[in-house]
PDB file of C-alpha atoms in Angstrom:
ATOM      1  CA  MET A 244     277.391  70.695 356.569  1.00 69.00           C
ATOM      2  CA  THR A 245     279.376  71.798 359.437  1.00 86.00           C
ATOM      3  CA  ILE A 246     278.053  74.430 361.503  1.00 95.00           C
ATOM      4  CA  GLU A 247     280.588  76.138 364.173  1.00 97.00           C
ATOM      5  CA  ILE A 248     279.076  77.668 367.199  1.00 98.00           C
ATOM      6  CA  HIS A 249     281.455  80.782 368.568  1.00 98.00           C
ATOM      7  CA  PRO A 250     281.114  83.225 371.146  1.00 98.00           C
ATOM      8  CA  ILE A 251     281.353  87.090 370.268  1.00 98.00           C
ATOM      9  CA  LYS A 252     282.183  88.927 373.463  1.00 98.00           C
ATOM     10  CA  ALA A 253     280.487  92.274 373.781  1.00 98.00           C
ATOM     11  CA  PHE A 254     279.959  94.826 376.837  1.00 97.00           C
ATOM     12  CA  ASN A 255     281.808  93.453 379.895  1.00 95.00           C
ATOM     13  CA  ASP A 256     280.319  90.112 379.967  1.00 97.00           C
ATOM     14  CA  ASN A 257     277.939  89.392 377.470  1.00 98.00           C
ATOM     15  CA  TYR A 258     278.235  86.397 374.732  1.00 98.00           C
ATOM     16  CA  ILE A 259     276.307  86.948 371.561  1.00 98.00           C
ATOM     17  CA  TRP A 260     276.425  83.163 370.218  1.00 98.00           C
ATOM     18  CA  THR A 261     277.316  82.923 366.535  1.00 98.00           C
ATOM     19  CA  LEU A 262     276.194  80.018 364.217  1.00 98.00           C
ATOM     20  CA  ILE A 263     278.401  79.589 361.219  1.00 98.00           C
ATOM     21  CA  ASN A 264     278.051  77.349 358.311  1.00 97.00           C
ATOM     22  CA  LYS A 265     281.715  76.771 357.013  1.00 94.00           C
ATOM     23  CA  ASN A 266     279.919  75.505 353.806  1.00 95.00           C
ATOM     24  CA  ASN A 267     278.625  78.674 352.446  1.00 96.00           C
ATOM     25  CA  LYS A 268     279.980  81.188 354.931  1.00 97.00           C
ATOM     26  CA  GLN A 269     276.863  82.326 356.354  1.00 97.00           C
ATOM     27  CA  ALA A 270     276.280  83.480 360.139  1.00 98.00           C
ATOM     28  CA  ILE A 271     273.380  83.432 362.461  1.00 98.00           C
ATOM     29  CA  VAL A 272     273.893  85.510 365.228  1.00 98.00           C
ATOM     30  CA  ILE A 273     271.838  85.445 369.093  1.00 98.00           C
ATOM     31  CA  ASP A 274     271.165  88.314 371.214  1.00 98.00           C
ATOM     32  CA  PRO A 275     272.960  90.815 369.388  1.00 98.00           C
ATOM     33  CA  GLY A 276     273.220  93.671 372.340  1.00 98.00           C
ATOM     34  CA  GLN A 277     275.992  95.582 370.241  1.00 98.00           C
ATOM     35  CA  SER A 278     276.603  95.632 366.645  1.00 98.00           C
ATOM     36  CA  ALA A 279     279.875  96.596 366.174  1.00 98.00           C
ATOM     37  CA  PRO A 280     281.601  93.459 367.470  1.00 98.00           C
ATOM     38  CA  VAL A 281     279.419  91.867 365.527  1.00 98.00           C
ATOM     39  CA  ALA A 282     279.904  93.402 362.062  1.00 98.00           C
ATOM     40  CA  ALA A 283     283.900  93.349 362.997  1.00 98.00           C
ATOM     41  CA  TYR A 284     283.711  89.489 363.419  1.00 98.00           C
ATOM     42  CA  MET A 285     281.727  88.819 360.185  1.00 98.00           C
ATOM     43  CA  GLU A 286     284.328  91.128 358.346  1.00 98.00           C
ATOM     44  CA  GLN A 287     287.382  89.660 359.756  1.00 98.00           C
ATOM     45  CA  GLN A 288     286.086  86.282 358.977  1.00 98.00           C
ATOM     46  CA  GLY A 289     284.482  86.653 355.841  1.00 98.00           C
ATOM     47  CA  LEU A 290     280.900  85.928 356.955  1.00 98.00           C
ATOM     48  CA  GLU A 291     277.361  87.024 355.587  1.00 97.00           C
ATOM     49  CA  LEU A 292     275.279  87.183 358.410  1.00 98.00           C
ATOM     50  CA  THR A 293     271.659  86.017 356.873  1.00 97.00           C
ATOM     51  CA  SER A 294     269.620  85.688 360.763  1.00 98.00           C
ATOM     52  CA  ILE A 295     269.117  87.366 364.077  1.00 98.00           C
ATOM     53  CA  TRP A 296     267.362  85.385 366.845  1.00 98.00           C
ATOM     54  CA  THR A 297     266.620  87.228 370.023  1.00 98.00           C
ATOM     55  CA  THR A 298     265.575  85.513 373.533  1.00 98.00           C
ATOM     56  CA  HIS A 299     264.201  88.489 375.259  1.00 98.00           C
ATOM     57  CA  HIS A 300     263.988  92.198 374.759  1.00 98.00           C
ATOM     58  CA  HIS A 301     266.384  93.494 377.225  1.00 97.00           C
ATOM     59  CA  PHE A 302     268.579  95.965 375.423  1.00 97.00           C
ATOM     60  CA  ASP A 303     271.896  94.341 376.265  1.00 97.00           C
ATOM     61  CA  HIS A 304     270.685  91.315 374.148  1.00 98.00           C
ATOM     62  CA  THR A 305     268.531  93.214 371.197  1.00 98.00           C
ATOM     63  CA  GLY A 306     270.419  96.748 370.882  1.00 98.00           C
ATOM     64  CA  GLY A 307     272.759  96.133 367.702  1.00 98.00           C
ATOM     65  CA  VAL A 308     269.375  94.838 365.907  1.00 98.00           C
ATOM     66  CA  MET A 309     268.584  97.774 363.986  1.00 97.00           C
ATOM     67  CA  GLU A 310     272.033  98.656 363.064  1.00 97.00           C
ATOM     68  CA  LEU A 311     273.024  95.223 362.021  1.00 98.00           C
ATOM     69  CA  GLN A 312     269.731  94.955 359.657  1.00 95.00           C
ATOM     70  CA  GLU A 313     271.144  98.269 358.207  1.00 95.00           C
ATOM     71  CA  HIS A 314     274.480  96.696 357.877  1.00 94.00           C
ATOM     72  CA  PHE A 315     273.352  93.805 356.400  1.00 95.00           C
ATOM     73  CA  PRO A 316     269.841  94.088 354.722  1.00 92.00           C
ATOM     74  CA  MET A 317     269.361  90.493 354.276  1.00 92.00           C
ATOM     75  CA  THR A 318     269.301  89.538 357.932  1.00 97.00           C
ATOM     76  CA  HIS A 319     266.079  87.472 358.762  1.00 97.00           C
ATOM     77  CA  ILE A 320     264.992  88.522 362.311  1.00 98.00           C
ATOM     78  CA  VAL A 321     263.448  85.926 364.611  1.00 98.00           C
ATOM     79  CA  ALA A 322     261.817  87.068 367.767  1.00 98.00           C
ATOM     80  CA  HIS A 323     258.531  86.926 370.102  1.00 98.00           C
ATOM     81  CA  SER A 324     256.191  89.947 369.290  1.00 98.00           C
ATOM     82  CA  GLU A 325     257.255  91.214 372.931  1.00 98.00           C
ATOM     83  CA  HIS A 326     260.983  91.643 372.113  1.00 98.00           C
ATOM     84  CA  GLY A 327     260.535  94.776 371.014  1.00 97.00           C
ATOM     85  CA  VAL A 328     262.603  94.217 367.085  1.00 97.00           C
ATOM     86  CA  GLU A 329     260.610  94.679 363.858  1.00 95.00           C
ATOM     87  CA  GLU A 330     260.868  90.590 363.465  1.00 97.00           C
ATOM     88  CA  ASP A 331     260.264  89.276 360.470  1.00 97.00           C
ATOM     89  CA  GLN A 332     259.357  85.562 361.871  1.00 97.00           C
ATOM     90  CA  THR A 333     257.628  85.899 365.041  1.00 98.00           C
ATOM     91  CA  ILE A 334     258.050  83.116 367.296  1.00 98.00           C
ATOM     92  CA  LYS A 335     256.541  81.540 370.468  1.00 98.00           C
ATOM     93  CA  ASP A 336     256.333  78.562 372.594  1.00 98.00           C
ATOM     94  CA  GLY A 337     256.338  75.543 369.787  1.00 98.00           C
ATOM     95  CA  SER A 338     257.470  77.758 366.882  1.00 98.00           C
ATOM     96  CA  THR A 339     260.106  75.971 365.126  1.00 98.00           C
ATOM     97  CA  VAL A 340     263.121  78.017 363.126  1.00 98.00           C
ATOM     98  CA  SER A 341     265.817  76.467 360.561  1.00 95.00           C
ATOM     99  CA  ALA A 342     269.600  77.160 360.584  1.00 96.00           C
ATOM    100  CA  TRP A 343     270.565  75.754 357.034  1.00 96.00           C
ATOM    101  CA  GLY A 344     268.466  72.661 357.242  1.00 92.00           C
ATOM    102  CA  CYS A 345     269.207  72.117 361.449  1.00 94.00           C
ATOM    103  CA  SER A 346     265.900  72.314 363.261  1.00 94.00           C
ATOM    104  CA  ALA A 347     265.624  74.379 366.363  1.00 97.00           C
ATOM    105  CA  GLN A 348     262.411  74.068 368.584  1.00 98.00           C
ATOM    106  CA  VAL A 349     261.318  77.386 370.614  1.00 98.00           C
ATOM    107  CA  TRP A 350     260.529  77.134 373.908  1.00 98.00           C
ATOM    108  CA  ASP A 351     258.903  79.628 376.520  1.00 98.00           C
ATOM    109  CA  ILE A 352     261.433  79.453 379.708  1.00 98.00           C
ATOM    110  CA  SER A 353     260.059  82.819 381.335  1.00 98.00           C
ATOM    111  CA  GLY A 354     261.012  84.095 384.216  1.00 98.00           C
ATOM    112  CA  HIS A 355     263.687  86.435 383.852  1.00 98.00           C
ATOM    113  CA  THR A 356     261.274  87.959 381.854  1.00 98.00           C
ATOM    114  CA  ASN A 357     257.572  87.467 381.189  1.00 96.00           C
ATOM    115  CA  SER A 358     258.467  86.875 377.211  1.00 97.00           C
ATOM    116  CA  HIS A 359     261.936  85.012 377.265  1.00 98.00           C
ATOM    117  CA  ILE A 360     262.035  81.720 374.924  1.00 98.00           C
ATOM    118  CA  ALA A 361     265.288  79.395 374.194  1.00 98.00           C
ATOM    119  CA  TYR A 362     266.091  77.950 370.726  1.00 98.00           C
ATOM    120  CA  ILE A 363     266.986  73.890 371.427  1.00 98.00           C
ATOM    121  CA  LEU A 364     268.695  73.231 368.259  1.00 98.00           C
ATOM    122  CA  ASP A 365     269.839  70.079 367.008  1.00 96.00           C
ATOM    123  CA  ILE A 366     272.978  69.112 365.301  1.00 94.00           C
ATOM    124  CA  ASP A 367     273.936  65.415 364.280  1.00 91.00           C
ATOM    125  CA  ASN A 368     271.431  64.460 367.147  1.00 92.00           C
ATOM    126  CA  GLN A 369     273.408  66.671 369.745  1.00 95.00           C
ATOM    127  CA  LYS A 370     270.864  69.292 371.069  1.00 97.00           C
ATOM    128  CA  HIS A 371     272.032  73.074 371.815  1.00 98.00           C
ATOM    129  CA  CYS A 372     270.066  75.196 374.119  1.00 98.00           C
ATOM    130  CA  PHE A 373     270.772  78.716 373.755  1.00 98.00           C
ATOM    131  CA  CYS A 374     269.041  79.666 376.996  1.00 98.00           C
ATOM    132  CA  GLY A 375     269.797  83.795 377.078  1.00 98.00           C
ATOM    133  CA  ASP A 376     269.239  85.131 380.771  1.00 98.00           C
ATOM    134  CA  THR A 377     267.266  82.210 382.324  1.00 98.00           C
ATOM    135  CA  LEU A 378     269.826  79.662 383.544  1.00 98.00           C
ATOM    136  CA  PHE A 379     274.010  80.851 383.889  1.00 98.00           C
ATOM    137  CA  SER A 380     276.157  78.218 384.227  1.00 98.00           C
ATOM    138  CA  GLY A 381     275.976  77.675 388.637  1.00 98.00           C
ATOM    139  CA  GLY A 382     273.127  80.220 388.868  1.00 98.00           C
ATOM    140  CA  CYS A 383     269.818  81.822 387.298  1.00 97.00           C
ATOM    141  CA  GLY A 384     268.649  84.953 385.963  1.00 98.00           C
ATOM    142  CA  ARG A 385     267.036  87.802 388.086  1.00 97.00           C
ATOM    143  CA  VAL A 386     263.375  88.081 388.074  1.00 98.00           C
ATOM    144  CA  PHE A 387     261.849  91.219 386.176  1.00 97.00           C
ATOM    145  CA  THR A 388     259.018  90.889 384.363  1.00 97.00           C
ATOM    146  CA  GLY A 389     258.569  87.265 384.878  1.00 97.00           C
ATOM    147  CA  THR A 390     258.296  85.729 388.151  1.00 98.00           C
ATOM    148  CA  ILE A 391     259.591  83.185 390.078  1.00 98.00           C
ATOM    149  CA  GLU A 392     257.525  80.814 389.649  1.00 98.00           C
ATOM    150  CA  GLN A 393     257.795  81.182 385.983  1.00 98.00           C
ATOM    151  CA  LEU A 394     261.434  80.657 386.489  1.00 98.00           C
ATOM    152  CA  TYR A 395     261.043  77.648 388.696  1.00 98.00           C
ATOM    153  CA  GLN A 396     258.935  75.612 385.956  1.00 98.00           C
ATOM    154  CA  SER A 397     261.431  76.585 383.168  1.00 98.00           C
ATOM    155  CA  PHE A 398     264.171  75.113 385.215  1.00 98.00           C
ATOM    156  CA  LYS A 399     261.888  72.134 385.575  1.00 98.00           C
ATOM    157  CA  ARG A 400     261.512  72.063 381.659  1.00 98.00           C
ATOM    158  CA  ILE A 401     265.173  72.244 380.916  1.00 98.00           C
ATOM    159  CA  ASP A 402     266.384  69.977 383.144  1.00 98.00           C
ATOM    160  CA  GLU A 403     263.864  67.338 380.960  1.00 98.00           C
ATOM    161  CA  LEU A 404     266.707  67.634 378.142  1.00 98.00           C
ATOM    162  CA  PRO A 405     269.193  65.090 377.756  1.00 98.00           C
ATOM    163  CA  ALA A 406     272.510  64.920 380.040  1.00 98.00           C
ATOM    164  CA  GLU A 407     274.684  65.793 377.024  1.00 98.00           C
ATOM    165  CA  THR A 408     272.553  68.699 376.153  1.00 98.00           C
ATOM    166  CA  LEU A 409     275.031  71.840 375.845  1.00 98.00           C
ATOM    167  CA  LEU A 410     273.901  74.858 377.691  1.00 98.00           C
ATOM    168  CA  TYR A 411     274.863  78.255 375.699  1.00 98.00           C
ATOM    169  CA  PRO A 412     273.958  81.096 378.522  1.00 98.00           C
ATOM    170  CA  ALA A 413     274.589  84.869 377.482  1.00 98.00           C
ATOM    171  CA  HIS A 414     276.552  85.847 379.889  1.00 98.00           C
ATOM    172  CA  GLU A 415     279.981  85.474 381.775  1.00 98.00           C
ATOM    173  CA  TYR A 416     278.582  85.030 385.236  1.00 98.00           C
ATOM    174  CA  THR A 417     280.147  81.504 386.195  1.00 98.00           C
ATOM    175  CA  ALA A 418     282.704  81.814 388.797  1.00 98.00           C
ATOM    176  CA  ASN A 419     280.445  84.356 390.898  1.00 98.00           C
ATOM    177  CA  ASN A 420     277.786  82.154 390.899  1.00 98.00           C
ATOM    178  CA  LEU A 421     279.842  79.545 392.237  1.00 98.00           C
ATOM    179  CA  ARG A 422     281.523  81.832 395.049  1.00 98.00           C
ATOM    180  CA  PHE A 423     277.353  81.791 395.515  1.00 98.00           C
ATOM    181  CA  ALA A 424     276.858  78.442 395.244  1.00 98.00           C
ATOM    182  CA  LEU A 425     279.820  77.426 398.001  1.00 98.00           C
ATOM    183  CA  THR A 426     277.693  79.308 400.738  1.00 98.00           C
ATOM    184  CA  ILE A 427     275.254  76.893 400.143  1.00 98.00           C
ATOM    185  CA  GLU A 428     276.840  73.498 399.526  1.00 98.00           C
ATOM    186  CA  PRO A 429     280.417  74.382 400.986  1.00 98.00           C
ATOM    187  CA  GLU A 430     281.271  70.619 400.674  1.00 98.00           C
ATOM    188  CA  ASN A 431     280.498  70.144 397.072  1.00 98.00           C
ATOM    189  CA  VAL A 432     283.651  68.661 395.792  1.00 98.00           C
ATOM    190  CA  ALA A 433     282.173  69.287 392.299  1.00 98.00           C
ATOM    191  CA  ILE A 434     281.307  72.964 392.851  1.00 98.00           C
ATOM    192  CA  GLN A 435     284.736  73.936 394.538  1.00 98.00           C
ATOM    193  CA  GLN A 436     286.707  72.320 391.455  1.00 98.00           C
ATOM    194  CA  ALA A 437     284.254  74.176 388.930  1.00 98.00           C
ATOM    195  CA  LEU A 438     285.211  77.315 390.611  1.00 98.00           C
ATOM    196  CA  VAL A 439     289.181  76.601 390.084  1.00 98.00           C
ATOM    197  CA  GLN A 440     288.584  76.165 386.808  1.00 98.00           C
ATOM    198  CA  ALA A 441     286.406  78.765 386.119  1.00 98.00           C
ATOM    199  CA  GLU A 442     288.441  81.413 387.619  1.00 98.00           C
ATOM    200  CA  GLN A 443     291.586  80.263 385.660  1.00 98.00           C
ATOM    201  CA  GLN A 444     289.555  80.561 382.538  1.00 98.00           C
ATOM    202  CA  THR A 445     288.045  83.930 383.509  1.00 96.00           C
ATOM    203  CA  ALA A 446     291.764  85.049 384.065  1.00 96.00           C
ATOM    204  CA  GLN A 447     292.876  84.007 380.532  1.00 97.00           C
ATOM    205  CA  GLY A 448     289.729  85.349 378.886  1.00 95.00           C
ATOM    206  CA  VAL A 449     288.545  81.904 378.069  1.00 97.00           C
ATOM    207  CA  PRO A 450     284.857  81.221 377.908  1.00 98.00           C
ATOM    208  CA  THR A 451     283.616  79.145 380.651  1.00 98.00           C
ATOM    209  CA  LEU A 452     280.801  78.277 378.306  1.00 98.00           C
ATOM    210  CA  PRO A 453     279.050  76.271 377.270  1.00 98.00           C
ATOM    211  CA  VAL A 454     278.569  73.245 379.555  1.00 98.00           C
ATOM    212  CA  THR A 455     276.601  70.161 379.593  1.00 98.00           C
ATOM    213  CA  LEU A 456     273.355  70.060 381.601  1.00 98.00           C
ATOM    214  CA  GLU A 457     274.876  67.098 383.514  1.00 98.00           C
ATOM    215  CA  HIS A 458     277.470  69.254 384.593  1.00 98.00           C
ATOM    216  CA  GLU A 459     274.883  71.822 385.785  1.00 98.00           C
ATOM    217  CA  ARG A 460     273.153  69.197 387.615  1.00 98.00           C
ATOM    218  CA  ALA A 461     276.328  68.507 389.807  1.00 98.00           C
ATOM    219  CA  ILE A 462     276.886  72.363 390.294  1.00 98.00           C
ATOM    220  CA  ASN A 463     274.054  74.593 389.922  1.00 98.00           C
ATOM    221  CA  VAL A 464     272.131  75.021 393.367  1.00 98.00           C
ATOM    222  CA  PHE A 465     269.100  76.069 391.403  1.00 98.00           C
ATOM    223  CA  LEU A 466     268.534  72.642 389.917  1.00 98.00           C
ATOM    224  CA  ARG A 467     269.495  71.101 393.145  1.00 98.00           C
ATOM    225  CA  VAL A 468     266.395  72.127 395.390  1.00 98.00           C
ATOM    226  CA  THR A 469     265.179  68.928 396.369  1.00 98.00           C
ATOM    227  CA  GLU A 470     269.190  67.805 397.677  1.00 98.00           C
ATOM    228  CA  ALA A 471     269.438  67.777 401.591  1.00 98.00           C
ATOM    229  CA  SER A 472     272.503  69.572 401.714  1.00 98.00           C
ATOM    230  CA  VAL A 473     270.683  72.617 399.647  1.00 98.00           C
ATOM    231  CA  ILE A 474     267.951  72.587 401.557  1.00 98.00           C
ATOM    232  CA  ALA A 475     270.254  72.615 404.610  1.00 98.00           C
ATOM    233  CA  GLY A 476     272.065  75.321 403.027  1.00 98.00           C
ATOM    234  CA  VAL A 477     269.204  77.593 402.637  1.00 98.00           C
ATOM    235  CA  GLN A 478     267.980  76.833 406.125  1.00 98.00           C
ATOM    236  CA  ALA A 479     271.185  78.088 407.491  1.00 98.00           C
ATOM    237  CA  GLN A 480     270.846  81.503 405.962  1.00 98.00           C
ATOM    238  CA  MET A 481     267.250  81.757 406.049  1.00 97.00           C
ATOM    239  CA  THR A 482     263.902  80.901 407.384  1.00 97.00           C
ATOM    240  CA  ILE A 483     261.634  78.956 405.255  1.00 98.00           C
ATOM    241  CA  ALA A 484     257.711  78.022 405.379  1.00 97.00           C
ATOM    242  CA  ASP A 485     258.530  74.397 404.018  1.00 98.00           C
ATOM    243  CA  GLU A 486     260.683  72.499 402.260  1.00 98.00           C
ATOM    244  CA  GLU A 487     258.739  72.474 398.666  1.00 98.00           C
ATOM    245  CA  PRO A 488     260.929  72.688 395.950  1.00 98.00           C
ATOM    246  CA  LEU A 489     259.713  76.123 394.675  1.00 98.00           C
ATOM    247  CA  THR A 490     260.014  77.700 398.228  1.00 98.00           C
ATOM    248  CA  VAL A 491     263.871  76.391 397.999  1.00 98.00           C
ATOM    249  CA  PHE A 492     264.622  77.533 394.710  1.00 98.00           C
ATOM    250  CA  ALA A 493     262.598  81.142 395.709  1.00 98.00           C
ATOM    251  CA  ALA A 494     264.971  81.587 398.909  1.00 98.00           C
ATOM    252  CA  LEU A 495     267.963  80.671 396.735  1.00 98.00           C
ATOM    253  CA  ARG A 496     266.596  83.666 394.513  1.00 98.00           C
ATOM    254  CA  GLU A 497     266.550  85.998 397.291  1.00 98.00           C
ATOM    255  CA  LEU A 498     270.096  84.922 398.873  1.00 98.00           C
ATOM    256  CA  LYS A 499     271.670  85.371 395.686  1.00 98.00           C
ATOM    257  CA  ASN A 500     270.043  88.489 395.422  1.00 97.00           C
ATOM    258  CA  ASN A 501     271.860  89.553 398.491  1.00 95.00           C
ATOM    259  CA  PHE A 502     275.128  88.065 398.157  1.00 95.00           C
TER     260      PHE A 502
END
């Protein structure tokens, strides 16, 4: 069986990640904030939408769910009870969902919101992490209904995945995040190179995603809070009470809020 993963663009910078079973022409979409781009892609590719998975309740991730369910009546909705949709399968941390026999583990990765989850899908021993708005390439989500402590713990959890894990954030924020990262670690060559590449790809309309966890460990300052260069970069811009990882992480988020 062959599963392809394709981003459907929505709004200004959202990606609706789409799992496509090439054998039976069925599809699963994750976080459809808009219905029209999904319906158009299904028709263009001759696909049948069979399931929708959501990561959190924000409208730019759930706004298209109801219309898609009307358009594709057999669609199975997978969501947390607090995601604001009428789910067929209620999930929480530790749940398992299936994509044509491939298993996806459900992880709580709250912080951006209080009930934010990730899907860790295993296809032929390759892990694919659909992380919504918790982790972006080069950055992290803002804290809304969650807490900074939750977000920090979620980053620690994601960082426990294998280095070759592919991460699928829901927004094209990469270039902006890397510009911020260079204000913290201006001498980091990996960030410098990643920014050049991200700017080129963005200018061409090519997604910078997915990315490997190994790549993020080199360029995402929110995963690098124990590095002396990151601590020094934070301290150059603000006074922090101590150099504990959570303190540095929270300071980075505050600096990014004002970037």
